[in-house]
Coordinates of N, CA and C in Angstrom, one line a residue:
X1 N 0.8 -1.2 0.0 CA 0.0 0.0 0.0 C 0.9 1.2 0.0
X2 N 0.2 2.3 -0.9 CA 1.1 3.3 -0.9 C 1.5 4.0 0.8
X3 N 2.7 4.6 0.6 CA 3.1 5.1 2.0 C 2.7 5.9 2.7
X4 N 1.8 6.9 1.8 CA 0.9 7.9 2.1 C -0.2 7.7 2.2
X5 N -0.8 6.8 2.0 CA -2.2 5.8 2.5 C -2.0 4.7 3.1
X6 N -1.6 5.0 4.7 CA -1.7 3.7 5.4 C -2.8 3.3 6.7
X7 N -2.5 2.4 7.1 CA -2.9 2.2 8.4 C -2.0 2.6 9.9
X8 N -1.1 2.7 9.5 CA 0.0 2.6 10.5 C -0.2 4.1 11.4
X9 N 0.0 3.7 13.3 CA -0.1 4.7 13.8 C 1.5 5.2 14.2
X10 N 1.3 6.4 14.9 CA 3.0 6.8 15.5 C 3.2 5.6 16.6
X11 N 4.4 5.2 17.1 CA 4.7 4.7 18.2 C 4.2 5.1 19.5
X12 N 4.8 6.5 19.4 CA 4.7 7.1 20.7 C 3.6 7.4 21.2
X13 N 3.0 6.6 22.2 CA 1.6 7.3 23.0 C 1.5 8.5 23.6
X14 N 2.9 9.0 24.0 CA 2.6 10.5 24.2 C 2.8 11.5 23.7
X15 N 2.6 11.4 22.6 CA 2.4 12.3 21.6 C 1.6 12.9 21.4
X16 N 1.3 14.3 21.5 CA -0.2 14.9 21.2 C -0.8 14.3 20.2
X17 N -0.6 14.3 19.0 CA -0.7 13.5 17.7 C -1.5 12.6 18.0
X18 N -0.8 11.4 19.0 CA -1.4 9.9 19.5 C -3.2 10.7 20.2
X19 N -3.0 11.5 20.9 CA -4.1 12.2 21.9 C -4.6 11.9 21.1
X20 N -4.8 13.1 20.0 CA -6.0 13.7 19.3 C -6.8 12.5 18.7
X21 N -5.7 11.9 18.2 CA -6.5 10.3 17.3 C -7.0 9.5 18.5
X22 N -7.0 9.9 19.7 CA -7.8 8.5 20.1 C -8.7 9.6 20.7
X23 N -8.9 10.6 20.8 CA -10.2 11.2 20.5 C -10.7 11.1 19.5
X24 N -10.7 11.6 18.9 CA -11.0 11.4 17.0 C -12.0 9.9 16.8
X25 N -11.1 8.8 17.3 CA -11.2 7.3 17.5 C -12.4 7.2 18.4
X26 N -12.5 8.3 19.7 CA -13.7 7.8 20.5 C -14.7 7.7 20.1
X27 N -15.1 9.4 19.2 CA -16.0 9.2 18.3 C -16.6 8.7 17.1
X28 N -15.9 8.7 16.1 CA -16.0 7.8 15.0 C -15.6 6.8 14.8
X29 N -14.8 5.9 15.6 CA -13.8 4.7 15.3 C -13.0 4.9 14.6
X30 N -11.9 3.9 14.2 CA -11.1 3.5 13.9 C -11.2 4.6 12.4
X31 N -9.8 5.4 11.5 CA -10.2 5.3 10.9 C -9.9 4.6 9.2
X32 N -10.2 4.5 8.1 CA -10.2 3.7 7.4 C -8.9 3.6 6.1
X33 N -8.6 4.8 6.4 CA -7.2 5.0 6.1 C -6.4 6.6 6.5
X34 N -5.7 7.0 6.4 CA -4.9 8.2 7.1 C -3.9 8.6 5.8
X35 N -4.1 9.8 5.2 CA -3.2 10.2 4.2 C -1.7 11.0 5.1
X36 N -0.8 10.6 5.0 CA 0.4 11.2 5.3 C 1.1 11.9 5.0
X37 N 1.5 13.1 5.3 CA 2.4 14.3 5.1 C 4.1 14.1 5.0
X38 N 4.4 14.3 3.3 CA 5.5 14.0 3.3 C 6.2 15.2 3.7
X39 N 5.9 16.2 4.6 CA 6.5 17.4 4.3 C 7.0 17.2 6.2
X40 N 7.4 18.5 6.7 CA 8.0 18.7 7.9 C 7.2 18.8 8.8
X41 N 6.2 19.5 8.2 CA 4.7 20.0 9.2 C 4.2 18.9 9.9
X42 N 4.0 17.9 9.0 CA 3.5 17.2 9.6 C 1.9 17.1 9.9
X43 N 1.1 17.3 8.5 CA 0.0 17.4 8.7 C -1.3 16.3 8.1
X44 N -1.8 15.2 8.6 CA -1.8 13.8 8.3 C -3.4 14.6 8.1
X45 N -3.9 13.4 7.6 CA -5.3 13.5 7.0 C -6.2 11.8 7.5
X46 N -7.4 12.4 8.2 CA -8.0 10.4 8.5 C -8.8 10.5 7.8
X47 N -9.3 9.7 7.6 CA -10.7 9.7 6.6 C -11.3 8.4 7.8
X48 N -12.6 8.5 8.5 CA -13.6 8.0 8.9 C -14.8 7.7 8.3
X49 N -14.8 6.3 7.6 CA -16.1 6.2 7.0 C -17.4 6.3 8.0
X50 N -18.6 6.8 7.4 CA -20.0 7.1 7.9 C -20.9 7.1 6.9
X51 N -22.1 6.4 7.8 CA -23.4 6.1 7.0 C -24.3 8.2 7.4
X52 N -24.3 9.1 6.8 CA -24.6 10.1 7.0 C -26.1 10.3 7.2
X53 N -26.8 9.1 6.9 CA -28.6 9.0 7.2 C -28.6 8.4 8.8
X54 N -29.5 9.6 9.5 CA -29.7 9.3 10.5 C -30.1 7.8 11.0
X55 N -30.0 7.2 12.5 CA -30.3 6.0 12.8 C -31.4 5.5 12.8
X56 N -32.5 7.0 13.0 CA -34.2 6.9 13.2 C -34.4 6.9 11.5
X57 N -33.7 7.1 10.3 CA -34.5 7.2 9.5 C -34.1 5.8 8.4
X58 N -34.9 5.2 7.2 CA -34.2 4.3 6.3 C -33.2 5.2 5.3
X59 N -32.5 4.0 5.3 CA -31.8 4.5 3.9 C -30.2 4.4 4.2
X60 N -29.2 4.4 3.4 CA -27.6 5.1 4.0 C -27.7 6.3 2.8
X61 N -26.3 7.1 3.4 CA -25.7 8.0 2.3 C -24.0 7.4 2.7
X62 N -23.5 7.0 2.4 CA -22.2 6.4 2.9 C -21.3 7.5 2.3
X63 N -20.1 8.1 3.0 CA -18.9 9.0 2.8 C -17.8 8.8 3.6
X64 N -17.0 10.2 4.2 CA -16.0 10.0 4.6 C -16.1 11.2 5.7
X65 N -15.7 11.3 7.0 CA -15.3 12.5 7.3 C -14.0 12.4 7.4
X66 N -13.2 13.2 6.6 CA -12.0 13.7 6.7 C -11.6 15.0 7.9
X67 N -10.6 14.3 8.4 CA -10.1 15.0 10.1 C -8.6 15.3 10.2
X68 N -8.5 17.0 9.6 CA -6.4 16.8 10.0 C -6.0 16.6 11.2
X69 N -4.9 16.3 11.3 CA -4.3 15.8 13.0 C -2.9 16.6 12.7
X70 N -2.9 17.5 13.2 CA -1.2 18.3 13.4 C -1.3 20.0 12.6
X71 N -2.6 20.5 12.5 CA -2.8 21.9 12.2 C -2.5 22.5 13.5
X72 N -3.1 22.2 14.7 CA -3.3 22.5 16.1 C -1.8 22.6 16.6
X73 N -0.8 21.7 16.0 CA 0.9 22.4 17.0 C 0.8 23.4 16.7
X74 N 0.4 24.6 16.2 CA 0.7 26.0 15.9 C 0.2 26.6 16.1
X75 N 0.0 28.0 16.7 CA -0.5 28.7 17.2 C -0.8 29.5 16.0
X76 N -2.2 29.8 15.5 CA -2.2 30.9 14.5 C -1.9 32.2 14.9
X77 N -2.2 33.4 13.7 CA -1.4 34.7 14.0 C -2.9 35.0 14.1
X78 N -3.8 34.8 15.5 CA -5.1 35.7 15.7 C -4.5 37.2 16.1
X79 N -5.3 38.3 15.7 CA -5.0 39.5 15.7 C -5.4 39.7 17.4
X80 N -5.0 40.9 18.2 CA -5.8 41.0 19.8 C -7.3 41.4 19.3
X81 N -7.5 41.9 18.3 CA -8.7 42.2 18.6 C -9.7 41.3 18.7
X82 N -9.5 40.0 18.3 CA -10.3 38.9 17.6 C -10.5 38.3 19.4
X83 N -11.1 38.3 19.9 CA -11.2 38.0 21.6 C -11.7 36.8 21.5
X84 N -12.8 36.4 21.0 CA -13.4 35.2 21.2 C -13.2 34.4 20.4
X85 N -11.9 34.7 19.6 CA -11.6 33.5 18.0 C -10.4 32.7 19.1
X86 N -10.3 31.0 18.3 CA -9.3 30.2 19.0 C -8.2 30.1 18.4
X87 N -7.4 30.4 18.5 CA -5.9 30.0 18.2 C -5.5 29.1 17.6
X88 N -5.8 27.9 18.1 CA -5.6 26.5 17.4 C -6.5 26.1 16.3
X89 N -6.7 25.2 15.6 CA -7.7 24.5 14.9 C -7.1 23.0 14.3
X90 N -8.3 22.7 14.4 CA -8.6 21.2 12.3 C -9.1 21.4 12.1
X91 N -9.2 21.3 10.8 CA -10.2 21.3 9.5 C -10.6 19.7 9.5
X92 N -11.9 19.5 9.1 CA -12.8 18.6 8.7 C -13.8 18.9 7.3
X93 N -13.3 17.7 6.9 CA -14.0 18.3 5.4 C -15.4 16.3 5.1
X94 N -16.7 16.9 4.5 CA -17.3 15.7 4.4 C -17.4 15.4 3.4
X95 N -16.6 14.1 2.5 CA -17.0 13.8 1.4 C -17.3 12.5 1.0
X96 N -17.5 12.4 -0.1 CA -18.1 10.9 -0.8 C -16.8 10.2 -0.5
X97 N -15.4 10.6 -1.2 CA -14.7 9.8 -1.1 C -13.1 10.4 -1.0
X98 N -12.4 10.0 -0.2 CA -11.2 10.5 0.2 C -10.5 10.6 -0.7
X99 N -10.0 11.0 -2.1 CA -9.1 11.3 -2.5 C -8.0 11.7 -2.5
X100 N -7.1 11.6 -3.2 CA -5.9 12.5 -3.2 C -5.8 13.6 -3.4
X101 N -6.8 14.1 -4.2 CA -7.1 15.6 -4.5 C -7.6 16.1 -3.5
X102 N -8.1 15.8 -2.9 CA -9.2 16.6 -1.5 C -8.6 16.3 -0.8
X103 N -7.8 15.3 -0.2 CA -6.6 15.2 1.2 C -5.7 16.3 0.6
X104 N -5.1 16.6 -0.5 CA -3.8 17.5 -0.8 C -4.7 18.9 -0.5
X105 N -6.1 18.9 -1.1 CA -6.3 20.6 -0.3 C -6.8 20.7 0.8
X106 N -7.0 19.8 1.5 CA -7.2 20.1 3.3 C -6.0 19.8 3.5
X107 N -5.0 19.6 3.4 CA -3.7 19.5 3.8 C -3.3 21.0 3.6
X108 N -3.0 22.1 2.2 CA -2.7 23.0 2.3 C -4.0 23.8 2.9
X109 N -4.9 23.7 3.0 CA -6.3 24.5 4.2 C -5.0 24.6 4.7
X110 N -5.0 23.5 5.9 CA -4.7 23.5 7.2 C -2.9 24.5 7.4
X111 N -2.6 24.5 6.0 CA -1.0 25.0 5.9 C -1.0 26.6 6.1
X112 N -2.3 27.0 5.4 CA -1.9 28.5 5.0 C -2.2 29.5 5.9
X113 N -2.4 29.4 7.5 CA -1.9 30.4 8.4 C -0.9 30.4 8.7
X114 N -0.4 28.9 8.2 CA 1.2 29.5 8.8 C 2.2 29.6 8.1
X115 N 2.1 29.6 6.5 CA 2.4 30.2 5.4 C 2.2 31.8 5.5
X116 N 0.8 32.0 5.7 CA 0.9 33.5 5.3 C 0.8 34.1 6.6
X117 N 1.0 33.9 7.6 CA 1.2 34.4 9.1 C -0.7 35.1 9.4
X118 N -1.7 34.3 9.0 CA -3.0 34.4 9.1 C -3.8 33.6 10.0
X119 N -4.7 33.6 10.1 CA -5.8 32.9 10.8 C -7.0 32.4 10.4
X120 N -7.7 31.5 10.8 CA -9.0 30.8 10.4 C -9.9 30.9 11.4
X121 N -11.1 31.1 11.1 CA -12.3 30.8 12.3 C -13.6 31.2 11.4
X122 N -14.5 30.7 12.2 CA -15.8 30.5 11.8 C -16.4 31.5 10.6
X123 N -16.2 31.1 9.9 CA -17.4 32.2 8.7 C -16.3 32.7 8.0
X124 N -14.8 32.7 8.0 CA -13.7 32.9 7.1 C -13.7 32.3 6.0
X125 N -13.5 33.1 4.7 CA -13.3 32.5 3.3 C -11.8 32.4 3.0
X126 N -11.6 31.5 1.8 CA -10.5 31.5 1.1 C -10.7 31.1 -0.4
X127 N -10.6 32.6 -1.2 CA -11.0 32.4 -2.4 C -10.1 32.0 -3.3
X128 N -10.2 31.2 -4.5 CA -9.2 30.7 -5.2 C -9.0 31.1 -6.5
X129 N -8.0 30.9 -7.5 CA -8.4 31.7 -8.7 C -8.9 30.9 -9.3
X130 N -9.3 28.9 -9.5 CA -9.9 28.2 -9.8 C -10.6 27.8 -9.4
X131 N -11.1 26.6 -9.7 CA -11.8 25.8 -9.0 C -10.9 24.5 -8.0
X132 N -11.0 23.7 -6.9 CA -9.7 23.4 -6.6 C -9.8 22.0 -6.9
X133 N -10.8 21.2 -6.8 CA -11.4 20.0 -6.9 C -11.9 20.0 -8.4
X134 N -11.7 18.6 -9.4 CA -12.4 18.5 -10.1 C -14.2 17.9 -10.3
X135 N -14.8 18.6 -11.4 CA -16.2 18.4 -11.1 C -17.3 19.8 -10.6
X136 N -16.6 20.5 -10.2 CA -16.9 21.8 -9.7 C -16.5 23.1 -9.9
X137 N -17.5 23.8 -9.9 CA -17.2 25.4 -10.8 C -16.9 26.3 -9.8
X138 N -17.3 25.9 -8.1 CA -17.1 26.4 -6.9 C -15.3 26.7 -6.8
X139 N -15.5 28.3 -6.5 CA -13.8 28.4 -6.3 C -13.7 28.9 -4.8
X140 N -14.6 29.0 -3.7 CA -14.1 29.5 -2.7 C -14.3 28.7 -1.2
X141 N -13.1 28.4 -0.4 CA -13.7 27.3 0.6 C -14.1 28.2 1.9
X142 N -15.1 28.2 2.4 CA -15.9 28.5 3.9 C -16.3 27.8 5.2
X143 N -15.6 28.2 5.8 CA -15.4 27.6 7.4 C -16.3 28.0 7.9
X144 N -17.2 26.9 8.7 CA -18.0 26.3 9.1 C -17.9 26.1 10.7
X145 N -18.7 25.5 11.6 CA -18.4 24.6 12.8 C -19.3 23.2 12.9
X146 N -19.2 22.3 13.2 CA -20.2 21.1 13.0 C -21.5 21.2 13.6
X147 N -21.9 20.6 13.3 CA -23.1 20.7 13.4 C -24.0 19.3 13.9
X148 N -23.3 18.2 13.6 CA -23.4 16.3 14.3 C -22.4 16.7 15.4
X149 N -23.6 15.9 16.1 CA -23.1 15.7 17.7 C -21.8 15.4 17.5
X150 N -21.3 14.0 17.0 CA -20.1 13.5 17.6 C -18.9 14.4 16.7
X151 N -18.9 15.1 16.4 CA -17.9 15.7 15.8 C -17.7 17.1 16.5
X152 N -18.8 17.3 17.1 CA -19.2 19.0 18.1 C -18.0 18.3 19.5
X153 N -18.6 17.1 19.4 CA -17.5 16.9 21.1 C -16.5 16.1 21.1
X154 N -15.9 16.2 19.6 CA -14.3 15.8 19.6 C -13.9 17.9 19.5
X155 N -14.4 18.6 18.9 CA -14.2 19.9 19.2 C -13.8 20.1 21.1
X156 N -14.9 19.9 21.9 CA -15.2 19.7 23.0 C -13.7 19.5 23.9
X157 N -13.7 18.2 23.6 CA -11.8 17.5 24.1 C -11.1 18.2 23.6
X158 N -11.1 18.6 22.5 CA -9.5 19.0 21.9 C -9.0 19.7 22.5
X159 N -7.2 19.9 22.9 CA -7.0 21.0 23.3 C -5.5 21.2 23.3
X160 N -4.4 21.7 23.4 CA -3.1 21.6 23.4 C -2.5 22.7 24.0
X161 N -1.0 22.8 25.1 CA -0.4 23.5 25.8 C -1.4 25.0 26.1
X162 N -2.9 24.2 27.2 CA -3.8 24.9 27.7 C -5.0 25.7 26.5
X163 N -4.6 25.7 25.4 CA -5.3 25.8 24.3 C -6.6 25.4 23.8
X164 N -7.9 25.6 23.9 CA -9.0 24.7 22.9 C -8.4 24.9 21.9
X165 N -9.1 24.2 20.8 CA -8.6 23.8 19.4 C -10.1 24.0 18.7
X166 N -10.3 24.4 17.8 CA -11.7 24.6 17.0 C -11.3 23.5 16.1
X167 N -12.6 23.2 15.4 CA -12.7 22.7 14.5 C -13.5 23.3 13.5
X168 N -12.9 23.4 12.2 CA -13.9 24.3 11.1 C -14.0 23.0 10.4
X169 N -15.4 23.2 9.4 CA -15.9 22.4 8.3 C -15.5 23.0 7.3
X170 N -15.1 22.6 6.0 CA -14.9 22.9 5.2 C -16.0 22.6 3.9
X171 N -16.3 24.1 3.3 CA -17.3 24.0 2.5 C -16.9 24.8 1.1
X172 N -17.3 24.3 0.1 CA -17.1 25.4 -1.3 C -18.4 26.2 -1.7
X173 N -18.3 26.9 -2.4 CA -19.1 28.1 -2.4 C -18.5 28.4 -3.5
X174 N -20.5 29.3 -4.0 CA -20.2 30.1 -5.7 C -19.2 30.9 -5.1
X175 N -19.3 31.8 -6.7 CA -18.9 33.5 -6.5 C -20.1 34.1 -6.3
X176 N -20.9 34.0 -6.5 CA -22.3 34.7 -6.3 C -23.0 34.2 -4.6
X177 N -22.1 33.1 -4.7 CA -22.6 33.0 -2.7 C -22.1 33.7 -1.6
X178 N -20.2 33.9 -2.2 CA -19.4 34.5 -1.9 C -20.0 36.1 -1.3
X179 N -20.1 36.8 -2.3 CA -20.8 37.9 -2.9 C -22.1 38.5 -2.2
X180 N -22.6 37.1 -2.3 CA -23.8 37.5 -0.9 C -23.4 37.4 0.4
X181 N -22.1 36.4 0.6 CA -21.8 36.7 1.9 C -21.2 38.1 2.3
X182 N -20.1 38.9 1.2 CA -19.9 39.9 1.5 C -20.7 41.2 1.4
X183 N -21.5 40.9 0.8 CA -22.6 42.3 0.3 C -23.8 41.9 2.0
X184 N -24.3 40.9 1.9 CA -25.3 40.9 3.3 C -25.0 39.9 4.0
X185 N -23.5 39.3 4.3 CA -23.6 38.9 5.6 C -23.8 37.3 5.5
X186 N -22.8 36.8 6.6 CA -22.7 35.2 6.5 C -24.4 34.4 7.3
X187 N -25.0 35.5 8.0 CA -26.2 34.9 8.6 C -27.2 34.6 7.5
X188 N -27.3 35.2 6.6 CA -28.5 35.4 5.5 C -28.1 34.4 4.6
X189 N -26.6 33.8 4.0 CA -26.2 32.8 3.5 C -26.9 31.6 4.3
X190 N -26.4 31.1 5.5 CA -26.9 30.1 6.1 C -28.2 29.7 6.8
X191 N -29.7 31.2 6.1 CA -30.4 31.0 6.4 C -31.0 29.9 4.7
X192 N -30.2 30.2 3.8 CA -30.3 30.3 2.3 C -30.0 28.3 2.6
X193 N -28.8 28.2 3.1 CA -28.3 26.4 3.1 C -29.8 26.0 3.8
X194 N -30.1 26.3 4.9 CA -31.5 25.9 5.7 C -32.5 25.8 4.8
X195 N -32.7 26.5 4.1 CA -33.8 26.4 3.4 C -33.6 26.1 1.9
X196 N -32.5 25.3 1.5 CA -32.3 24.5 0.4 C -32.0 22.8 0.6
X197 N -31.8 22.7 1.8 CA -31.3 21.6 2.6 C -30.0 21.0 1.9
X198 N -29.0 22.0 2.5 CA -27.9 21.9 2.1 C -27.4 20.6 2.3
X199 N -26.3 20.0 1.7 CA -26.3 18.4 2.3 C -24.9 18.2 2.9
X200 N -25.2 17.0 3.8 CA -23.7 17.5 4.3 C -22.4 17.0 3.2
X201 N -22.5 16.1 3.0 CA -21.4 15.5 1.9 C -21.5 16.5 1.0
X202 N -19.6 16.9 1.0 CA -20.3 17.5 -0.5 C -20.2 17.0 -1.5
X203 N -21.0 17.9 -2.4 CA -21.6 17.6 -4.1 C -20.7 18.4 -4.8
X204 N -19.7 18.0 -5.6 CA -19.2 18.6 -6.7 C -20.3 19.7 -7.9
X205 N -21.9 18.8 -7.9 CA -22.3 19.1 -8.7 C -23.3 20.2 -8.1
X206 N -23.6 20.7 -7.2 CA -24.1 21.6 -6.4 C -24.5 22.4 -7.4
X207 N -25.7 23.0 -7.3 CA -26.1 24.3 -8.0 C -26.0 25.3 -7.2
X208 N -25.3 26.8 -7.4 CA -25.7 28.0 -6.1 C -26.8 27.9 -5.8
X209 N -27.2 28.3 -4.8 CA -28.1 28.9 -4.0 C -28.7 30.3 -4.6
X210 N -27.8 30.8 -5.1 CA -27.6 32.4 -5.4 C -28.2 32.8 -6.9

């Protein structure tokens, strides 16, 4: 199996690294493979498969939640003014299927505060000059916070050298969604997902809202 798609965990149990994953582990189980960071950072990728149809209802939707493990050693560059934003974070992204394409851009997600000496938190865009995934005309990703229980209280646990750690979702977005976020506001957007029944996996094939 390739070396960047394994099973294999770190040795060391005391490793923050080891932590996070066996939180991660409490709530989703085990997960089904783990993309690996060839680089220094050190910023791994799990993919947890999930049946995303509730227990009370019929049916499956079967995907992946994808969970970085090692964005959180870093302290982002939050500005003082930002009082109630967290320092740390992972990104979680929900898809049909873990790729290499989609583990390589939640991998750089998770890179570019500390590339560009910036920060992430709730309702933050990152616009792109393409599209980044193939299948989709969407070029902009928007951070999110969960919204399933079990992924709200691996948020919950997280924490490092006295730190909570957030967790953002990761979501793509028109230009015309964009647009309405900046022209009226991220509240009016997520009144817009509510009443289109946005889904959680995403859909490459998504039509805006907008």
């Amino acid at each position: 199996m390739n070396s960047l798609f394994d099973r294999g965990q770190p040795a060391d149990a005391a490793d923050p690294y080891k932590r996070r994953l066996a939180i991660y582990q409490g709530e989703l189980d085990e997960p089904e493979f783990t993309s690996r960071d060839p680089g220094d950072r050190r910023i791994d990728v799990h993919a947890f498969g999930r049946d995303f149809v509730p227990d009370c209802e019929e049916g499956s939707d079967e995907g992946y939640v994808l969970l970085t493990n090692g964005m959180s050693e870093q302290r982002m560059a939050v500005p003082p003014q930002a009082t109630e934003a967290k320092a740390r974070a992972e990104l979680m992204w929900y898809v049909r299927e873990g790729t290499t394409e989609i583990c390589s851009n939640l991998r750089w997600l998770a890179s570019v505060p500390f590339i560009d000496n910036t920060w992430f938190g709730f309702g933050h865009r990152v616009p792109m000059p393409a599209p980044p995934v193939r299948g989709t005309d969407f070029k902009t990703f928007l951070f999110l916070t969960p919204i399933i229980t079990p992924d709200q209280r691996i948020a919950e646990q997280l924490s490092i050298a006295g730190d909570p750690v957030e967790i953002l979702t990761v979501n793509l977005i028109s230009d015309r969604e964009y647009e309405l976020i900046r022209n009226e506001g991220l509240d009016t957007f997520l009144d817009l997902l509510d009443k289109n029944d946005y889904p959680p996996i995403f859909d490459p094939a998504r039509k805006s809202y907008v």
